[in-house]
Short mmCIF file of C-alpha atoms in Angstrom, two decimals:
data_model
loop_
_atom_site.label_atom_id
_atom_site.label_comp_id
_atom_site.label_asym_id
_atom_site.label_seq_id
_atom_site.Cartn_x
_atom_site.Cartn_y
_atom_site.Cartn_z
CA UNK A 29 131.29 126.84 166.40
CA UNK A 30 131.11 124.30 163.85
CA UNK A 31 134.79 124.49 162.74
CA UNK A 32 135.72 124.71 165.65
CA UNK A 33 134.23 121.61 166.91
CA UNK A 34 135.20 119.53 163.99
CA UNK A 35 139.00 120.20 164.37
CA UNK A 36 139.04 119.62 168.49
CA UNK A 37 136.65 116.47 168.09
CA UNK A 38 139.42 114.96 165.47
CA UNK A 39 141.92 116.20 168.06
CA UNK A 40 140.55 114.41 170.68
CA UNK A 41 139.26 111.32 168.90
CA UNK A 42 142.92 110.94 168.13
CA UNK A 43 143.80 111.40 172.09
CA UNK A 44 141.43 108.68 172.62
CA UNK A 45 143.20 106.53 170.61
CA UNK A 46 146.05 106.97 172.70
CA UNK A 47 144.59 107.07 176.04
CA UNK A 48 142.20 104.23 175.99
CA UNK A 49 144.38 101.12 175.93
CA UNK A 50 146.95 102.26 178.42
CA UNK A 51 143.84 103.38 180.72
CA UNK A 52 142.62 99.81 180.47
CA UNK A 53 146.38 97.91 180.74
CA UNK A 54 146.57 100.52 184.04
CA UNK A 55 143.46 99.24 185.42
CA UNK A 56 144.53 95.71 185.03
CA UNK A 57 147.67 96.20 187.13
CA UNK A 58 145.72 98.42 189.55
CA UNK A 59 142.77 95.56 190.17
CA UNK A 60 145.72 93.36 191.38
CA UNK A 61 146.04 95.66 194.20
CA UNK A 62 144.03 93.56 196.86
CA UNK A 63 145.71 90.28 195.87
CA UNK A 64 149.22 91.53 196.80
CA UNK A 65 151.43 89.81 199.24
CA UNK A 66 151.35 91.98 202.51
CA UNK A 67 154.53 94.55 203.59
CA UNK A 68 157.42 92.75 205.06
CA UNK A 69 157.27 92.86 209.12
CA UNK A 70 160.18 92.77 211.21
CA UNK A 71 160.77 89.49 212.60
CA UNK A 72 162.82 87.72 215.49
CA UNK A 73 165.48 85.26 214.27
CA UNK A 74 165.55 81.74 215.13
CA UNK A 75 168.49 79.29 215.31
CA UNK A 76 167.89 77.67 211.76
CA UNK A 77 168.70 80.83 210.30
CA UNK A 78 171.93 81.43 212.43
CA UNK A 79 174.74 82.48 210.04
CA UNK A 80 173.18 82.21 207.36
CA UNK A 81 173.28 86.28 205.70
CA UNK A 82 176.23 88.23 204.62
CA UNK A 83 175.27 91.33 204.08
CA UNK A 84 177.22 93.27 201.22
CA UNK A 85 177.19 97.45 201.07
CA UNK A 86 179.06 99.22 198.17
CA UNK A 87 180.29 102.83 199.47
CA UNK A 88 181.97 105.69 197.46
CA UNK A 89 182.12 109.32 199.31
CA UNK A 90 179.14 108.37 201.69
CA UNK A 91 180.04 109.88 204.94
CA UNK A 92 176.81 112.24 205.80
CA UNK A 93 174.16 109.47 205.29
CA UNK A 94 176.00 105.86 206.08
CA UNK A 95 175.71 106.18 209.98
CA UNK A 96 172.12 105.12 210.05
CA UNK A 97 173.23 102.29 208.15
CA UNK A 98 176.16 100.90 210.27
CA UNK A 99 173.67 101.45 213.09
CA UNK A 100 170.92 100.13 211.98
CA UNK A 101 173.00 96.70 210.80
CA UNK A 102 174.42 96.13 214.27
CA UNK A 103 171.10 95.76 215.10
CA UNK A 104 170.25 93.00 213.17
CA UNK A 105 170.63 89.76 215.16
CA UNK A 106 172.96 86.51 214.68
CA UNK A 107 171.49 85.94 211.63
CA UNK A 108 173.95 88.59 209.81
CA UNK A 109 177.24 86.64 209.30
CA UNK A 110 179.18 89.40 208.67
CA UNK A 111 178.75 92.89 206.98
CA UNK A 112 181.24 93.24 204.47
CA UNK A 113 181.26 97.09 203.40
CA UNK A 114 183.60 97.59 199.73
CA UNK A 115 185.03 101.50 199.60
CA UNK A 116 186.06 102.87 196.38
CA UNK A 117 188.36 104.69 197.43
CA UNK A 118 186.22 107.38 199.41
CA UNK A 119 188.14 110.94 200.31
CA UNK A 120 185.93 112.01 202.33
CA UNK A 121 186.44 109.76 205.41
CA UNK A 122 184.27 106.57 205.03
CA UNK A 123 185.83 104.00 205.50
CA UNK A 124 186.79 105.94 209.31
CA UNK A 125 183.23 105.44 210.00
CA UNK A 126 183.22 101.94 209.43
CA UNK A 127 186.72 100.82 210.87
CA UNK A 128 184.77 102.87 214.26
CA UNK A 129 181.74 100.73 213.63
CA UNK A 130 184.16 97.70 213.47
CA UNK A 131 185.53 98.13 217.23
CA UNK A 132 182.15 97.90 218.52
CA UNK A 133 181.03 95.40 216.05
CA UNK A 134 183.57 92.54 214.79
CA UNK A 135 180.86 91.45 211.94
CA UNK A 136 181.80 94.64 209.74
CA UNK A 137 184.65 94.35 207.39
CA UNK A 138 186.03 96.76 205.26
CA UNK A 139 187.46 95.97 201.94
CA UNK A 140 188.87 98.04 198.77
CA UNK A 141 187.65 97.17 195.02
CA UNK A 142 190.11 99.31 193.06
CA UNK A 143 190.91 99.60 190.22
CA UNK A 144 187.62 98.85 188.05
CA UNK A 145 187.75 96.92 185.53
CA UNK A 146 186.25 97.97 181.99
CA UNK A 147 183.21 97.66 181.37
CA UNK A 148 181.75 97.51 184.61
CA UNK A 149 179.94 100.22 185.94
CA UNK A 150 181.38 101.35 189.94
CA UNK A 151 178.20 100.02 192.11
CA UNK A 152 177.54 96.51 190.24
CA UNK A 153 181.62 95.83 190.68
CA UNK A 154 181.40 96.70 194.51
CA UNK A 155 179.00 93.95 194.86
CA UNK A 156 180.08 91.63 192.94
CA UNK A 157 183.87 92.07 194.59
CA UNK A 158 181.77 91.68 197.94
CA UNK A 159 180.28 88.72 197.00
CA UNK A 160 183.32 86.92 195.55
CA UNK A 161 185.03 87.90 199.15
CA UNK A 162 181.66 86.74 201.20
CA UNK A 163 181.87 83.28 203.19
CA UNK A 164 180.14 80.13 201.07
CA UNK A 165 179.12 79.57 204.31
CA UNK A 166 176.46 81.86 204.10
CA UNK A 167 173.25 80.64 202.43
CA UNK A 168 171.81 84.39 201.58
CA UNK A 169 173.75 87.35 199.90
CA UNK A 170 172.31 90.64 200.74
CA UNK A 171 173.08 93.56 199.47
CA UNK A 172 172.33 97.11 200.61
CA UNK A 173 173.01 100.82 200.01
CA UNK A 174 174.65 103.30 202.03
CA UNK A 175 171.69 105.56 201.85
CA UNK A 176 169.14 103.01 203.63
CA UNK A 177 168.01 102.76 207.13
CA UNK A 178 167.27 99.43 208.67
CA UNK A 179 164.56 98.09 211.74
CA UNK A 180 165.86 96.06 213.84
CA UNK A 181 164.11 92.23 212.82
CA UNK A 182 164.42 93.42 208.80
CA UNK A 183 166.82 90.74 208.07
CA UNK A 184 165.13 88.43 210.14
CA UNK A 185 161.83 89.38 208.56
CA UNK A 186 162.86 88.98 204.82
CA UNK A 187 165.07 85.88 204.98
CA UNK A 188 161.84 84.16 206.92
CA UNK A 189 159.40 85.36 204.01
CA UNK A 190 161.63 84.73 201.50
CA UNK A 191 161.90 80.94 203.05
CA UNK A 192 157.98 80.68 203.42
CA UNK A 193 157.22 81.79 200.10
CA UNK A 194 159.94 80.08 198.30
CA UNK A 195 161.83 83.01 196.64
CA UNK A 196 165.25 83.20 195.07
CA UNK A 197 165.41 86.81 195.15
CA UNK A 198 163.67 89.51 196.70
CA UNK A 199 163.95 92.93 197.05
CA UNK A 200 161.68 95.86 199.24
CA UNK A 201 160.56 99.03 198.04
CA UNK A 202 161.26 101.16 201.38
CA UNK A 203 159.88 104.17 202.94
CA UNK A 204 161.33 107.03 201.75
CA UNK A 205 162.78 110.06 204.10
CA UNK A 206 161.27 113.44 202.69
CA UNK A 207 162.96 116.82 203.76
CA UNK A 208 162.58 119.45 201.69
CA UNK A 209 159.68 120.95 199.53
CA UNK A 210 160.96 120.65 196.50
CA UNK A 211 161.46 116.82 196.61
CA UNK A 212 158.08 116.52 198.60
CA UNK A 213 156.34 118.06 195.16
CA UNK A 214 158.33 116.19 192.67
CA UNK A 215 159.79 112.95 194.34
CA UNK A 216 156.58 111.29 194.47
CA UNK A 217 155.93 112.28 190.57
CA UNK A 218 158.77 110.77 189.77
CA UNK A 219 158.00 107.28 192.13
CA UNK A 220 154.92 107.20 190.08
CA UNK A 221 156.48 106.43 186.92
CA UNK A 222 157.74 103.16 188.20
CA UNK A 223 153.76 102.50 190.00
CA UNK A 224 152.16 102.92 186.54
CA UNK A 225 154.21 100.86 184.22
CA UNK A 226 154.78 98.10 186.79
CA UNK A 227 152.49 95.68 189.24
CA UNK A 228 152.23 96.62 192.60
CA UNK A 229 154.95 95.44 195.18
CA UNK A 230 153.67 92.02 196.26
CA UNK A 231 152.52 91.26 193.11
CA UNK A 232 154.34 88.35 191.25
CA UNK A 233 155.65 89.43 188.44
CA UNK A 234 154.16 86.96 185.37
CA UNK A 235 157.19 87.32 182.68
CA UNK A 236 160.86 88.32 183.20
CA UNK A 237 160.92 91.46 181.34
CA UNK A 238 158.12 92.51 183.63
CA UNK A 239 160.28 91.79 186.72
CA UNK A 240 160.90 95.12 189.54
CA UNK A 241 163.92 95.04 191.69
CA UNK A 242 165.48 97.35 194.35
CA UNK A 243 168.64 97.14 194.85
CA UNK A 244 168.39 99.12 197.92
CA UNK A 245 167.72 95.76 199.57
CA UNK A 246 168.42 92.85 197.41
CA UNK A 247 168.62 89.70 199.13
CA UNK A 248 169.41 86.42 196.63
CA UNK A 249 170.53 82.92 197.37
CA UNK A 250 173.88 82.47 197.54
CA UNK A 251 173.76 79.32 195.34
CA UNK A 252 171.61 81.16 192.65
CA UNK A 253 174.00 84.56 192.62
CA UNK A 254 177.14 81.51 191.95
CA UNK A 255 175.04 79.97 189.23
CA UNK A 256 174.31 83.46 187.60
CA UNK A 257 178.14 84.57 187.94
CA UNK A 258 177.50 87.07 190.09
CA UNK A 259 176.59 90.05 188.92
CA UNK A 260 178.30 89.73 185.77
CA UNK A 261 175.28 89.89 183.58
CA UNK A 262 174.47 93.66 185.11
CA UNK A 263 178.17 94.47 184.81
CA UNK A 264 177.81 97.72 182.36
CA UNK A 265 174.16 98.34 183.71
CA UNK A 266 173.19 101.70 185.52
CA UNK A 267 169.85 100.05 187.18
CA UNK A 268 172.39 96.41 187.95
CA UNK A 269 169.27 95.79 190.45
CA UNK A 270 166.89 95.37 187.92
CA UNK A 271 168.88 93.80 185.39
CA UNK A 272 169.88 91.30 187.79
CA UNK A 273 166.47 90.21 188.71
CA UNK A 274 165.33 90.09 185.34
CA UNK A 275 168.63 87.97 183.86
CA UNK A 276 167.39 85.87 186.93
CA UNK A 277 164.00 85.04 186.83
CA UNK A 278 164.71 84.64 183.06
CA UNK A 279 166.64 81.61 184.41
CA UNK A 280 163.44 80.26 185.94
CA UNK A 281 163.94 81.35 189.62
CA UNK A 282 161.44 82.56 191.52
CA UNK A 283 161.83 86.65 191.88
CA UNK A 284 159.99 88.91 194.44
CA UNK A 285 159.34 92.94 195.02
CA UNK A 286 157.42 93.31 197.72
CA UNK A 287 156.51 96.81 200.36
CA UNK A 288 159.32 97.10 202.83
CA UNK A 289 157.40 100.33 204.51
CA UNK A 290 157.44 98.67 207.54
CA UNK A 291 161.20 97.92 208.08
CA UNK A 292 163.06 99.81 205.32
CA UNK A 293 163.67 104.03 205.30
CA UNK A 294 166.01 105.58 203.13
CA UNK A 295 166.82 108.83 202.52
CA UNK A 296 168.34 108.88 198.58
CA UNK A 297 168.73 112.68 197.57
CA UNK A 298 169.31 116.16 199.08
CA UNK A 299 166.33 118.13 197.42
CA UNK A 300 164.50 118.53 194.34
CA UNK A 301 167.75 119.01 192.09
CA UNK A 302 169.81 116.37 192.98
CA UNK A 303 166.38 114.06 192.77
CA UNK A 304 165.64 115.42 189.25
CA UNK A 305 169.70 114.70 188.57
CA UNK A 306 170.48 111.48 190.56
CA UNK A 307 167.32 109.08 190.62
CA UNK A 308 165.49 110.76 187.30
CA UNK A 309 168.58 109.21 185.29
CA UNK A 310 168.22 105.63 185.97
CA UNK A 311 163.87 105.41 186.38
CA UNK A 312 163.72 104.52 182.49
CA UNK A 313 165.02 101.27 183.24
CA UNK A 314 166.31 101.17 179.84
CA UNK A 315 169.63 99.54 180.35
CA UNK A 316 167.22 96.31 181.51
CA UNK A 317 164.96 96.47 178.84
CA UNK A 318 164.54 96.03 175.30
CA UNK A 319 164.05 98.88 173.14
CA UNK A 320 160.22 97.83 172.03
CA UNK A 321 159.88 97.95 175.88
CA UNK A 322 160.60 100.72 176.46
CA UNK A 323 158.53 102.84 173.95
CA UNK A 324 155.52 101.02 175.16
CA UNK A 325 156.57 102.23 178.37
CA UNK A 326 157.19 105.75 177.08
CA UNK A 327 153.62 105.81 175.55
CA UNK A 328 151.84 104.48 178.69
CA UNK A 329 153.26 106.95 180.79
CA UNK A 330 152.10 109.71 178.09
CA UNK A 331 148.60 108.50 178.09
CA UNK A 332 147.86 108.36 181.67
CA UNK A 333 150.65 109.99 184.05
CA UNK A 334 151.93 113.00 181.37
CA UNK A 335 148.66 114.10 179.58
CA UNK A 336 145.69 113.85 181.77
CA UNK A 337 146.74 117.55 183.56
CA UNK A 338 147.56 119.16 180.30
CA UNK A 339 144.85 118.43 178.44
CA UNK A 340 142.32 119.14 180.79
CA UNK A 341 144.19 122.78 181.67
CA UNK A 342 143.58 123.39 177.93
CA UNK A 343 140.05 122.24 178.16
CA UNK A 344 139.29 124.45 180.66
CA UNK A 345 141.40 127.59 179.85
CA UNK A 346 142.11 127.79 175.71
CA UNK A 347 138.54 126.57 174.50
CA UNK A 348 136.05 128.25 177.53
CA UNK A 349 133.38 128.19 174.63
CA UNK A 350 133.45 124.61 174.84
CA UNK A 351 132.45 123.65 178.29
CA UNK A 352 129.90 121.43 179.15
CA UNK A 353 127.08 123.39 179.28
CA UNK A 354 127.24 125.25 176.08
CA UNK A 355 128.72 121.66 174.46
CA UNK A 356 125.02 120.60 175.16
CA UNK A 357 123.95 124.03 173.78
CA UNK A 358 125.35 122.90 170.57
CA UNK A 359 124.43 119.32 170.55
CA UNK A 360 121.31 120.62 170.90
CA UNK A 361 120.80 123.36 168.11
CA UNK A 362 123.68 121.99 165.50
CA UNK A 363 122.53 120.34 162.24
CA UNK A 364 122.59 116.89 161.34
CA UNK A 365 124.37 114.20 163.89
CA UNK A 366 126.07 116.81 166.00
CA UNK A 367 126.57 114.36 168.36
CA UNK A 368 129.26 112.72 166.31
CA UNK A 369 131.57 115.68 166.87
CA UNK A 370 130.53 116.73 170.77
CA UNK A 371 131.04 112.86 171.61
CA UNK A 372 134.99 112.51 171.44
CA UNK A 373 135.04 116.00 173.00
CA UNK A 374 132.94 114.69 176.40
CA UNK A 375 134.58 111.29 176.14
CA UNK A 376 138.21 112.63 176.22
CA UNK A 377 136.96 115.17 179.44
CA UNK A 378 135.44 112.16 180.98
CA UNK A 379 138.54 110.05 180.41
CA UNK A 380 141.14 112.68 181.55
CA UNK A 381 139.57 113.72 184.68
CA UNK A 382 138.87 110.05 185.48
CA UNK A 383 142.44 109.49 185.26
CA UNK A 384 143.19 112.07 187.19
CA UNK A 385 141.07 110.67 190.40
CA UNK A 386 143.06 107.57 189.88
CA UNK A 387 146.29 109.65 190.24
CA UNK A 388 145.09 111.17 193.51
CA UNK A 389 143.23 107.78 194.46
CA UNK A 390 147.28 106.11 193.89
CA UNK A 391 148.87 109.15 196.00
CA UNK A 392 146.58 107.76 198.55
CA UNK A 393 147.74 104.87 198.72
CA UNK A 394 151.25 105.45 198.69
CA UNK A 395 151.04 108.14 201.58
CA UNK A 396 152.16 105.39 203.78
CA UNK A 397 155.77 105.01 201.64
CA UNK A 398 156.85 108.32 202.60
CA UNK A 399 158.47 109.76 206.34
CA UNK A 400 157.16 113.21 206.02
CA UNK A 401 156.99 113.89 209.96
CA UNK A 402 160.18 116.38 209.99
CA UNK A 403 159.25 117.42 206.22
CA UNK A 404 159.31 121.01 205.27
CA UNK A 405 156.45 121.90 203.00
CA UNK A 406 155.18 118.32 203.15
CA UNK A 407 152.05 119.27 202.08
CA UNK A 408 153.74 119.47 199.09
CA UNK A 409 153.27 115.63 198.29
CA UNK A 410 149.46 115.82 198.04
CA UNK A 411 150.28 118.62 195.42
CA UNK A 412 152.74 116.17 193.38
CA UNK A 413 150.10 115.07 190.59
CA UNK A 414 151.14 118.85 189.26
CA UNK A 415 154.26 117.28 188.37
CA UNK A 416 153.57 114.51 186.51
CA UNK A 417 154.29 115.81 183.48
CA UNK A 418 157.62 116.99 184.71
CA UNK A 419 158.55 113.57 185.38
CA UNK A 420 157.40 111.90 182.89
CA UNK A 421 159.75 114.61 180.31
CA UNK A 422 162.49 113.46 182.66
CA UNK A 423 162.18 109.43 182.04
CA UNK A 424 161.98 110.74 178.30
CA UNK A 425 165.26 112.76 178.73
CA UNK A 426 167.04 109.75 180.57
CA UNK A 427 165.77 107.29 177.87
CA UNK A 428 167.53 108.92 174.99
CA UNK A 429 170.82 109.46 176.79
CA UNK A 430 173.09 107.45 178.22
CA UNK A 431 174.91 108.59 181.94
CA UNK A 432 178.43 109.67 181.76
CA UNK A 433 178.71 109.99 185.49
CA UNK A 434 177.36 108.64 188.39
CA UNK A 435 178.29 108.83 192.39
CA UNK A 436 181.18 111.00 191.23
CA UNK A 437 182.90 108.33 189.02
CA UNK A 438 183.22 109.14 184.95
CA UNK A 439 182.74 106.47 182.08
CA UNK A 440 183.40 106.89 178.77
CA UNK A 441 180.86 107.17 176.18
CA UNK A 442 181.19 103.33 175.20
#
């Protein structure tokens, strides 16, 4: 027993060490909760914001999920200019949908961005191509994905908060659209990553490196997005949204990520496979951050989001001998100090399963992100702590390699 409790007190000593200063920079972002700004509500327009949005939505083979989009943008009133919509070069009868959605709505215009250029990456050059092509007359460029679902009052909503609170750019995390069981388990794993290494939406962010962006829904001054050059300086990047944000609030603008829940959905992948594939590939944000980033990133989600279930599985399974009970047994009847070696062992149970009641506590709260009403297996999502360490190994994975495709286009290695 003595041995034995000598080697798995260094071992978790050492855990410790690991675990308790990414518990305590997770409990200052977490404590920040309360303080946020609240979710985005859909709004009526008035007449000072007539005109004033063009709306921007890169497309490449996006057929089975843009309807809801088209739809949901001919709802939004007179303060959407026009709704520009750049195809590259889809086969598989896009641009049909939106030349139909132009008959019944003259604000849509469809527009091609071939060839690309080198060194851009497909979705950045859409939108930048849209932009260059969107009126000056238009004080707000928005841009938004195929996959997304508007309210009707969104635009409306987020131009008028964005005016109130004096933002340059803001973006919405939306609800998201769960089908299937396999993304139900792991899609909120994954969503995680980005809730434990950054503030909570509505929480400004307090340096540029630090800044969250969805691109999703990415509404920026016009007059900011000229100064910036467009979206030059997220030209080669595969999360543009984020880089963006961050080149701009490095500039000294005023950035903002706040909960769209109310008047975003958007249904991004077909299952747990294409999730794991698609969205797992850009979550290390690594193409917008500095490598020292990061690894501190990397650790943090280690300590609290990767380990916690592990650890105590081994606890509890490969060392029975040393539960609680008979841990007091030997604290009891063990030479000396025993207390030096049963201490780390407690502390690092005590830690881990703390954690873990924060991970539930978080599901909790996010609950209200995700559309599981015509789910199957939705239960499934208040099962998704099981996968943490899943997606944690898959923001490791993306982190040390670099994509080669995405939305069906190729790119060289460079």
């Amino acid at each position: 027993m003595d041995n034995v409790l000598t080697v798995e007190s260094a071992i978790s000593l050492l855990l410790l060490l690991i675990q308790l200063p990414a518990t305590a920079i997770l409990l200052s972002r977490l404590v920040k909760g309360p303080t946020r700004h609240p979710p985005i509500q859909p709004q009526q327009p008035t007449l000072e914001i007539l005109g004033s949005v063009s709306v921007v939505v890169p497309t490449l083979n996006e057929a089975l999920r843009i309807s809801p989009l088209l739809a949901g943008l001919s709802q939004q009133s007179y303060e959407v200019r026009e709704i520009i919509v750049v195809d590259s070069k889809s086969k598989d009868g896009t641009p049909d949908l939106v030349k139909a959605s132009q008959q019944q709505d003259p604000r849509f215009h469809l527009m091609n961005d071939d060839p690309l250029p080198s060194g851009w990456v497909g979705r950045p050059w859409a939108l930048h191509s849209g932009f260059l092509q969107s009126s000056e007359a238009s004080q707000w460029f928005l841009g938004m994905d195929a996959d997304t679902q508007p309210h009707p009052g969104l635009v409306a909503g987020l131009v008028k908060t964005a005016e109130m609170q004096g933002y340059d750019l803001v973006s919405l995390s939306p609800q998201f659209i769960l089908k299937y069981p396999g993304e139900c388990w792991l899609q909120p794993a994954l969503l995680m990553t980005l809730l434990y290494r950054f503030d909570p939406a509505g929480i400004e962010a307090e340096q540029p490196e630090r800044v969250m962006a969805n691109g999703q829904c990415f509404l920026c001054r016009r007059s900011v997005l000229t100064a910036v050059g467009g979206y030059t300086s997220a030209k080669s990047s595969f999360c543009d949204d984020v880089t963006l944000a961050r080149y701009i609030a490095a500039q000294g603008f005023k950035v903002g990520f706040l909960d769209g829940a109310k008047v975003l959905k958007v249904r991004m992948y077909e299952g747990a496979i294409e999730t794991w594939k698609e969205w797992g590939r850009s979550l290390d944000l690594k193409d917008a951050s500095p490598p020292a980033q990061i690894w501190g990133d990397l650790w943090l989600l280690s300590a609290v989001q990767g380990l916690p279930l592990p650890i105590l599985l081994i606890y509890l399974s490969v060392f029975p001998l040393l539960s609680p009970p008979l841990l007091l047994h030997a604290t009891y009847f063990m030479p000396g100090n025993p207390s030096t070696a049963v201490a780390p062992l407690l502390l690092s149970l005590g830690l881990n399963v703390f954690l873990l009641l924060i991970r539930f506590a978080m599901l909790l709260a996010i609950a209200p992100s995700y559309d599981r009403q015509s789910a199957k297996g939705g239960w499934l999502f208040w099962l998704s702590p099981l996968a943490d360490p899943i997606a944690v190994l898959r923001i490791f994975l993306s982190a040390f390699n670099t994509p080669r495709e995405w939305r069906g286009r190729k790119y060289s290695a460079s």
